[in-house]
mmCIF file of C-alpha atoms in Angstrom:
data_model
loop_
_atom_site.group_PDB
_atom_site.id
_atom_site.type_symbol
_atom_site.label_atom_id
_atom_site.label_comp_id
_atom_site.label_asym_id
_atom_site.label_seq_id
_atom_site.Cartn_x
_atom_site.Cartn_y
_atom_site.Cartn_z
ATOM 1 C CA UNK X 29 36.619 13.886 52.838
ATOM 2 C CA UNK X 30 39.798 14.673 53.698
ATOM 3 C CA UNK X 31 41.447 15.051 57.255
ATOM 4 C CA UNK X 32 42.637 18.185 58.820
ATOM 5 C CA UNK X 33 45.222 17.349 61.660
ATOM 6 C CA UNK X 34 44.203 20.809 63.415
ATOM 7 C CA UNK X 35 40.396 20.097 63.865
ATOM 8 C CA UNK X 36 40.378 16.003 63.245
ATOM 9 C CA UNK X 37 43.358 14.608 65.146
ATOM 10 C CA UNK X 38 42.893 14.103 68.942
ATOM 11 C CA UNK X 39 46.731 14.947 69.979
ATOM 12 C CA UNK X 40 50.180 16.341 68.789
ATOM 13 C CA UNK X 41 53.447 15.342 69.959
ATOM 14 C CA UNK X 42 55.885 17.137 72.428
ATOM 15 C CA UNK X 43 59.394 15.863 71.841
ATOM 16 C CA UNK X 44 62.302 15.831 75.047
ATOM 17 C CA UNK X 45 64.583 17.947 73.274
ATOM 18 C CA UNK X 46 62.129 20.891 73.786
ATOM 19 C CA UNK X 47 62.841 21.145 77.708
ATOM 20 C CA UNK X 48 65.923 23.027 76.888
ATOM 21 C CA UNK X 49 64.085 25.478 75.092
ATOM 22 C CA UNK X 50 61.479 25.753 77.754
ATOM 23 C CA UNK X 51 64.427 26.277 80.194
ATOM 24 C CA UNK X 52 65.915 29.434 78.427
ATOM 25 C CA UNK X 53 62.940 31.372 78.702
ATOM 26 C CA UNK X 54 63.000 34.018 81.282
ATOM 27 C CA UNK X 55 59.630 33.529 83.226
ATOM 28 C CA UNK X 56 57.482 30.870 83.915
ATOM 29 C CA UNK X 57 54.536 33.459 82.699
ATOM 30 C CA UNK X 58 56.472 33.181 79.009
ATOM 31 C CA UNK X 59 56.589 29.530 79.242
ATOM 32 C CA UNK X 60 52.543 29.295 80.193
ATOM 33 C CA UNK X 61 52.187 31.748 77.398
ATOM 34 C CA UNK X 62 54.435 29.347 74.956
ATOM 35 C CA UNK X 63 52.320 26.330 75.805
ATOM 36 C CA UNK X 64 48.869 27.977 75.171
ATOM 37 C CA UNK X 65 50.285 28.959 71.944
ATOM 38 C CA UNK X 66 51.249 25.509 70.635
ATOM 39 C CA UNK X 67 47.863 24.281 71.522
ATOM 40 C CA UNK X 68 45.983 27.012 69.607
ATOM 41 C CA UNK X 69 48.314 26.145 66.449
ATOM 42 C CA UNK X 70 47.683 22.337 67.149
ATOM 43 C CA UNK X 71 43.719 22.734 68.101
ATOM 44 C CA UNK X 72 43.027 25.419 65.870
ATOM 45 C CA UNK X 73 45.701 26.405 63.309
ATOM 46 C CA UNK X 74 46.113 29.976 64.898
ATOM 47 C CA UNK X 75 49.298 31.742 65.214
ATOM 48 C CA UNK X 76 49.235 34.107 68.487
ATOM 49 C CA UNK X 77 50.915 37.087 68.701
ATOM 50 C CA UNK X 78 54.309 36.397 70.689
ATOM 51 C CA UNK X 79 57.791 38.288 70.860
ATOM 52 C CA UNK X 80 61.008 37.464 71.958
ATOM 53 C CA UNK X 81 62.628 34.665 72.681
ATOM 54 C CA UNK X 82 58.827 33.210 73.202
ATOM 55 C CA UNK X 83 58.433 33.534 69.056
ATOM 56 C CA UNK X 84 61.783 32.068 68.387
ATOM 57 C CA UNK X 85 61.415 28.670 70.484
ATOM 58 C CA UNK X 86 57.331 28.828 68.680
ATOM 59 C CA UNK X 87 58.233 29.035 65.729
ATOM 60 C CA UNK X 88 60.849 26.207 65.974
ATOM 61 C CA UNK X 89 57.721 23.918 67.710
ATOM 62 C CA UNK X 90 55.012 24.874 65.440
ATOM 63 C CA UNK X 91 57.252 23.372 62.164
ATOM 64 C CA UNK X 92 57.859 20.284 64.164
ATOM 65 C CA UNK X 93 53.934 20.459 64.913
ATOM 66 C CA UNK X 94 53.218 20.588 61.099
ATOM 67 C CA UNK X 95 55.503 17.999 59.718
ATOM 68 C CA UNK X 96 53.683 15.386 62.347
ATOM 69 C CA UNK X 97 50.206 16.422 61.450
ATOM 70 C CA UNK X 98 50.983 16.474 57.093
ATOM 71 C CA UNK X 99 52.195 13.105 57.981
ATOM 72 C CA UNK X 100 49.214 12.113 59.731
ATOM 73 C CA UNK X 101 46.782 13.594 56.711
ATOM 74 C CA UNK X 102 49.057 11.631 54.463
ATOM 75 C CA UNK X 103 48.491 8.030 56.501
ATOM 76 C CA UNK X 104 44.522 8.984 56.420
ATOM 77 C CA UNK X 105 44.270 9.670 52.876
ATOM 78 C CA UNK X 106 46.266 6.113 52.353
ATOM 79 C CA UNK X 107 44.172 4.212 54.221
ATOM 80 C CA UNK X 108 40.994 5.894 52.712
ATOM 81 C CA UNK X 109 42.189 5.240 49.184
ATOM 82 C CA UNK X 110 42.837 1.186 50.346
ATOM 83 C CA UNK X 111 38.835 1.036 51.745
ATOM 84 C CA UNK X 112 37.796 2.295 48.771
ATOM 85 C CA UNK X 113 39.247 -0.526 46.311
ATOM 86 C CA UNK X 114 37.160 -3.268 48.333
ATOM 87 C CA UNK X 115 36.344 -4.119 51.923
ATOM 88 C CA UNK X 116 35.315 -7.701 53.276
ATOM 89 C CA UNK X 117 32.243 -9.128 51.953
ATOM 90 C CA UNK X 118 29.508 -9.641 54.398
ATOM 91 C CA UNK X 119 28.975 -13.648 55.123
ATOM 92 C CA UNK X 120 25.694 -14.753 54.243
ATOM 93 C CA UNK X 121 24.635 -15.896 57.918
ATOM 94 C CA UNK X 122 27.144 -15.875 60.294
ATOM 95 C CA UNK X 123 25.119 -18.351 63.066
ATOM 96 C CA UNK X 124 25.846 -21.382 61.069
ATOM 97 C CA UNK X 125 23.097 -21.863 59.409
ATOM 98 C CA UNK X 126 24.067 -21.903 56.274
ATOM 99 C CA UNK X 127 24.648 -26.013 56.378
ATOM 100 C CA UNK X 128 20.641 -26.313 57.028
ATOM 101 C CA UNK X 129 19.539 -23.733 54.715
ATOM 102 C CA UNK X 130 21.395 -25.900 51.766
ATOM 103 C CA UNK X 131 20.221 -29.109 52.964
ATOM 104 C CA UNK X 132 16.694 -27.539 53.034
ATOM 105 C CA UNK X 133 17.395 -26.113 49.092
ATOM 106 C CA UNK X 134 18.256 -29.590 48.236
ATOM 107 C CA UNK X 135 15.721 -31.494 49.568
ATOM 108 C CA UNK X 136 13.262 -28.968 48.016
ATOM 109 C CA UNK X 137 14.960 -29.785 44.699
ATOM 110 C CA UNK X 138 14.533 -32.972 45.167
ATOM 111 C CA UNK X 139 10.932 -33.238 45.429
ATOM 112 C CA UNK X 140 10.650 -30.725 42.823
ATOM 113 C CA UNK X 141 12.521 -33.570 40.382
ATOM 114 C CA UNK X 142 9.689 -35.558 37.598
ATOM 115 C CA UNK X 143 9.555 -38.898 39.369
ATOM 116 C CA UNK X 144 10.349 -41.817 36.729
ATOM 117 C CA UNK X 145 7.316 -43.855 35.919
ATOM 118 C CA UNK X 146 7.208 -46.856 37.942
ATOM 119 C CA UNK X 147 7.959 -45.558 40.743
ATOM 120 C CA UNK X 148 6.003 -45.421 43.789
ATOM 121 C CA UNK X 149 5.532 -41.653 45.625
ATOM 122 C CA UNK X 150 5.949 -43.674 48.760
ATOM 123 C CA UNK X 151 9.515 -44.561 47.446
ATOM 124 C CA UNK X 152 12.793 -43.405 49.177
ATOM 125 C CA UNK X 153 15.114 -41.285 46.835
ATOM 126 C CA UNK X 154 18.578 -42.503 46.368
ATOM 127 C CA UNK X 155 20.331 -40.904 49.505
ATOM 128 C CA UNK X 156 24.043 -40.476 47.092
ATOM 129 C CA UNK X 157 22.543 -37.843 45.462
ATOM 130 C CA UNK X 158 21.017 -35.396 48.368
ATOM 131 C CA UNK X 159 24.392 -36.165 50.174
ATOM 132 C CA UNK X 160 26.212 -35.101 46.835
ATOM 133 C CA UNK X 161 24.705 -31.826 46.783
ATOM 134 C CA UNK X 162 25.010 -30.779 50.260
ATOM 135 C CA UNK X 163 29.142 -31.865 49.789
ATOM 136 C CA UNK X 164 28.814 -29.497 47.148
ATOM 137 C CA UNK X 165 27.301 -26.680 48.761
ATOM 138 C CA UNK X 166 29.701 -27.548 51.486
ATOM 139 C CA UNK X 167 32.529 -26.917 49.180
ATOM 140 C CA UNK X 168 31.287 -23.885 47.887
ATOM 141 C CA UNK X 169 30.952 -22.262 51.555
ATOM 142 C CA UNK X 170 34.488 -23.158 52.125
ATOM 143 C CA UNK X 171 35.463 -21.634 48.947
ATOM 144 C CA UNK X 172 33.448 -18.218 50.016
ATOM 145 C CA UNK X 173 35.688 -18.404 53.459
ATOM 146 C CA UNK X 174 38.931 -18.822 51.558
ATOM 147 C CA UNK X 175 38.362 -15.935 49.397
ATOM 148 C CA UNK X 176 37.535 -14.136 52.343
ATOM 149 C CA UNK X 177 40.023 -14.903 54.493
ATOM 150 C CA UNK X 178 42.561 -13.976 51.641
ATOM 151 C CA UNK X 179 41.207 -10.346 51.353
ATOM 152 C CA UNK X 180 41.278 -10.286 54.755
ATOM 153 C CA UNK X 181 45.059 -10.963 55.179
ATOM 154 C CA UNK X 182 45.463 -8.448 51.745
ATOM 155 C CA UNK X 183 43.853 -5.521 53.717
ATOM 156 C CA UNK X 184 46.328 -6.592 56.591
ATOM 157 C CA UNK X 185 49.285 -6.574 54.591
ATOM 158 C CA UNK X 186 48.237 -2.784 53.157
ATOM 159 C CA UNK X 187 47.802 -1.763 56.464
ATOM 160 C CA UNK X 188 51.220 -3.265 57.554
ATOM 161 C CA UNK X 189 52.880 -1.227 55.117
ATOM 162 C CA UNK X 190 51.296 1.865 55.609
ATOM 163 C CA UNK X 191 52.367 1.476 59.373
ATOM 164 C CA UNK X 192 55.843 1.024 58.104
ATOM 165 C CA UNK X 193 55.350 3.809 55.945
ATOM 166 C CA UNK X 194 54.411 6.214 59.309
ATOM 167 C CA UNK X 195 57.390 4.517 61.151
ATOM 168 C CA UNK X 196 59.891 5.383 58.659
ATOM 169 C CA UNK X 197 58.396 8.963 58.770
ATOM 170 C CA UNK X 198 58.926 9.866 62.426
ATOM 171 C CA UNK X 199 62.369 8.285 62.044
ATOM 172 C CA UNK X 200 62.823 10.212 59.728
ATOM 173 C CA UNK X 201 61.653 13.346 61.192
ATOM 174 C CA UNK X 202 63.567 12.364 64.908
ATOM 175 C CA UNK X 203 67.016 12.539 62.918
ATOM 176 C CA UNK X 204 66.202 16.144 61.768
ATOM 177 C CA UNK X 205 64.617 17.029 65.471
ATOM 178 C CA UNK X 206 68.092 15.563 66.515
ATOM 179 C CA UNK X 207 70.229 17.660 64.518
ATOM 180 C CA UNK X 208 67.496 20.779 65.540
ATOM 181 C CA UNK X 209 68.820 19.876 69.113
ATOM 182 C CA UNK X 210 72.118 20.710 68.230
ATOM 183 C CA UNK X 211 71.358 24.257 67.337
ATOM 184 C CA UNK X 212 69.263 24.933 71.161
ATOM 185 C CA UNK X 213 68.386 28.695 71.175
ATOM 186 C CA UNK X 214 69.929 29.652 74.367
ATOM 187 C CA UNK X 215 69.877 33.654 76.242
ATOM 188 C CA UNK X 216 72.638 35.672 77.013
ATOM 189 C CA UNK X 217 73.670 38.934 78.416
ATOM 190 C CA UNK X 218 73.128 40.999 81.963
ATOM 191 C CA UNK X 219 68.938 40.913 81.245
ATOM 192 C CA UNK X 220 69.092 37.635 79.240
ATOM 193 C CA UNK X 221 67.398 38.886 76.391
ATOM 194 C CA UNK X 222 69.635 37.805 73.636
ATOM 195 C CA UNK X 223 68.762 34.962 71.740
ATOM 196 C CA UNK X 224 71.331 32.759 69.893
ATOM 197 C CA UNK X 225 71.645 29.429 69.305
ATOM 198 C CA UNK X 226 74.714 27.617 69.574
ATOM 199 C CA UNK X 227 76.593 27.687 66.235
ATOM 200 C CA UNK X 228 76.134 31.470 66.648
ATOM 201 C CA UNK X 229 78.024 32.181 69.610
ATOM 202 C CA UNK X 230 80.496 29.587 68.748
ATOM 203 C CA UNK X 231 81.237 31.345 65.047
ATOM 204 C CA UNK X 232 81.236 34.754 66.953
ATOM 205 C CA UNK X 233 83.154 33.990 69.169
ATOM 206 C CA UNK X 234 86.088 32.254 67.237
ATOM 207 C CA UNK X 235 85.619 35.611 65.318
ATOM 208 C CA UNK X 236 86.219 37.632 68.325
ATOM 209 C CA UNK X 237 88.793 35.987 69.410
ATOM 210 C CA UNK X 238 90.549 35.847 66.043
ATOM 211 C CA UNK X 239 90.818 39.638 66.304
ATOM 212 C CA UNK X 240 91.434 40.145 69.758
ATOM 213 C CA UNK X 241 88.215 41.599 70.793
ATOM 214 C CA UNK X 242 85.497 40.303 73.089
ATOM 215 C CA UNK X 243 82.182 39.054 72.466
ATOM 216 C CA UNK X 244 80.790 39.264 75.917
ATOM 217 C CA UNK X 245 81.223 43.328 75.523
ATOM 218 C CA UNK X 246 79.104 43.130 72.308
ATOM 219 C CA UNK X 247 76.269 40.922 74.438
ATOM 220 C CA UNK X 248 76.295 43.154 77.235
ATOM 221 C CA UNK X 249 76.122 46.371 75.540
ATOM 222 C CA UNK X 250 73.510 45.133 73.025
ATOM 223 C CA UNK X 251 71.695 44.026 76.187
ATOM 224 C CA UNK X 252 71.920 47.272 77.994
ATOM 225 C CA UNK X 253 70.514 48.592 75.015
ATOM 226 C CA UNK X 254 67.809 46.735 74.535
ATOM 227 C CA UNK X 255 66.903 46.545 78.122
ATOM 228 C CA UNK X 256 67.065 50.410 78.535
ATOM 229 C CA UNK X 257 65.010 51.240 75.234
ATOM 230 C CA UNK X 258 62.078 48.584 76.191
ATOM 231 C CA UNK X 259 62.685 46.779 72.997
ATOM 232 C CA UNK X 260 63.204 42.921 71.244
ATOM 233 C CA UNK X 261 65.671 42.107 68.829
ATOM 234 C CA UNK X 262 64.637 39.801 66.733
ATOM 235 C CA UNK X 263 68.198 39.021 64.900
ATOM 236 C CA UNK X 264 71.043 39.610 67.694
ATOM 237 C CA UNK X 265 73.081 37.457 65.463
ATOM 238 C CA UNK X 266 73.352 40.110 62.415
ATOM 239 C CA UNK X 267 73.604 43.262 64.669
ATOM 240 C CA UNK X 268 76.968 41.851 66.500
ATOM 241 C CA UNK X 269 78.385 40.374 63.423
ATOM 242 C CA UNK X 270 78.235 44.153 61.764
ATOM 243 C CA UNK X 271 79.589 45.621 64.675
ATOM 244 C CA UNK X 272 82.272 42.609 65.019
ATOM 245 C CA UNK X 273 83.166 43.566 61.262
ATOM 246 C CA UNK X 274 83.553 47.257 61.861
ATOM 247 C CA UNK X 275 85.460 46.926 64.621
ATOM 248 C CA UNK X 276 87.934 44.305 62.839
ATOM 249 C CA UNK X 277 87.973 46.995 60.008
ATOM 250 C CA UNK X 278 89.323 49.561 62.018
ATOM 251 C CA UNK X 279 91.623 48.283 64.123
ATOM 252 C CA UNK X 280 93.832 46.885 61.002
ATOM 253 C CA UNK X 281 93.610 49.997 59.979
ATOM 254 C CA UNK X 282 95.119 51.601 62.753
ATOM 255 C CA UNK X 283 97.836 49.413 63.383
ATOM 256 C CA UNK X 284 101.243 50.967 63.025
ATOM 257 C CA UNK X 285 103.187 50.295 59.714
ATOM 258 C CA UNK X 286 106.835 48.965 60.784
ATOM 259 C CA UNK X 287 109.202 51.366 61.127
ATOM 260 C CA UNK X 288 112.175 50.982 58.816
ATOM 261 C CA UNK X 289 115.779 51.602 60.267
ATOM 262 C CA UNK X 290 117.959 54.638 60.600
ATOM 263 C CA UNK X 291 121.010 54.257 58.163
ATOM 264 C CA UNK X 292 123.538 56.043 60.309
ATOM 265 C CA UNK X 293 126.674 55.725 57.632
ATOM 266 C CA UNK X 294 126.405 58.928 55.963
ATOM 267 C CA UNK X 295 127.131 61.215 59.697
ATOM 268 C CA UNK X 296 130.499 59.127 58.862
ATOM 269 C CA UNK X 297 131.260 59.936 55.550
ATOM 270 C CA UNK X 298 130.489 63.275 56.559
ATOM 271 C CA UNK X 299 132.751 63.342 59.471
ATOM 272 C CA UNK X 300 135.652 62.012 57.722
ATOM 273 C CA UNK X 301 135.239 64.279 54.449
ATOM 274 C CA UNK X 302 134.236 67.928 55.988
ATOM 275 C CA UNK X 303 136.857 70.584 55.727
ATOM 276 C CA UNK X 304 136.835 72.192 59.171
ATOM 277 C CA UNK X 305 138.898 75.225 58.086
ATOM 278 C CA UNK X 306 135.932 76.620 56.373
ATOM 279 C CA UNK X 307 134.230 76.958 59.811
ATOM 280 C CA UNK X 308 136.980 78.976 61.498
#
């Protein structure tokens, strides 16, 4: 059957780079209600109802949640697969006994044996050939062991590599949570209830100040907003990149064409050339 992480595995991870998330939330209250939330996702696969910055930093947990639990399903359903090509053979007795057992055998076999005429029951068998067959059942035992011992170290060497196989995983997956860290989400504004993460207010920013204008005057006003309406905003990031546009729009457009310059010649033309008599 196969495994579920959310109802079969004991534990999920919490990675380092998450305490900067924790940090931007406003309240300790939204923090509580974060960690409840990863554990019914986790536990239980449920998705709670959360807004806010609380539903940004989730959402950003739950996928690192779910890549470490389809990797753990994954490593199950290997091992599974291995168990069911062949286990270790159970050893016939593993007290020891097995030397006396065959010396019994051949000793029965050996009175079973037609006796040759002539010879007396009282008679003592040849002891080469009793000793020959316990060797032999000797060698036989040791043969068993070998071929265990080598399926042994087989199922060792598939479990080694399926080890390695998990290992290169959540290498894999700490380069991407690395490069997540980059991108923190972070709050701004007077009532901290913007959300952006870092390459955000870096590109709006440049943008601003490309243009002249101010991005601090978009936060606060979009938090003012927000803050006075009762509301969430889901994307800040799209709602002061429009304004940021319209405002570049407009102020090219109002900016004065260059003046050209006043050609003064023809007042002297005119000065030189009138006939003043007509005027008097």
């Amino acid at each position: 059957m196969a495994k579920n992480f959310h109802t079969d595995n004991k534990a999920f991870m919490l990675y380092k780079d998450w305490e900067d998330i924790f940090q931007a939330l406003d309240s300790s209250e939204e923090i509580g209600e974060l960690v409840m939330a990863l554990f019914a996702y986790a536990k239980r696969g449920e998705t709670p109802k959360l807004s806010g910055g609380t539903k940004i930093a989730f959402l950003m947990m739950r996928a690192a949640i779910e890549r470490d639990g389809i990797a753990w399903e994954e490593t199950c359903a290997q091992r599974s697969e291995c168990g069911k090509k062949g286990g270790r053979p159970k050893k016939s007795d593993e007290s020891g006994n097995t030397d006396e057992k065959a010396e019994q055998t051949a000793a029965s076999a050996d009175n079973a044996e037609e006796k040759p005429q002539g010879i007396n029951d009282t008679a003592e068998k040849p002891k080469a050939f009793s000793q020959t067959k316990r060797f032999s059942e000797k060698a036989k035992k040791a043969d068993k062991d070998i071929d265990i011992d080598k399926d042994k170290d087989t199922d060792i060497d598939i479990d080694t590599d399926i080890d390695k196989d998990k290992d290169k995983a959540i290498d894999k997956e700490k380069k991407k949570d690395a490069g997540t860290a980059e991108s923190v989400v972070r709050s701004f504004g007077t009532h901290k209830n913007i959300m952006l993460t870092s390459e955000q207010y870096n590109e709006l920013e440049s943008r601003c100040r490309s243009v002249g204008l101010s991005l601090e005057s978009y936060i606060s006003k979009l938090s003012q907003w927000l803050f006075t309406k009762g509301r969430h905003c889901t994307d800040p990031y799209r709602i002061i990149s429009g304004w940021l546009d319209n405002d570049s729009k407009r102020k090219t457009a109002a900016k004065p064409k260059e003046r050209q310059g006043c050609d003064l010649s023809w007042y002297d033309d005119f000065a030189m050339n009138v006939d003043l008599s007509k005027f008097f």
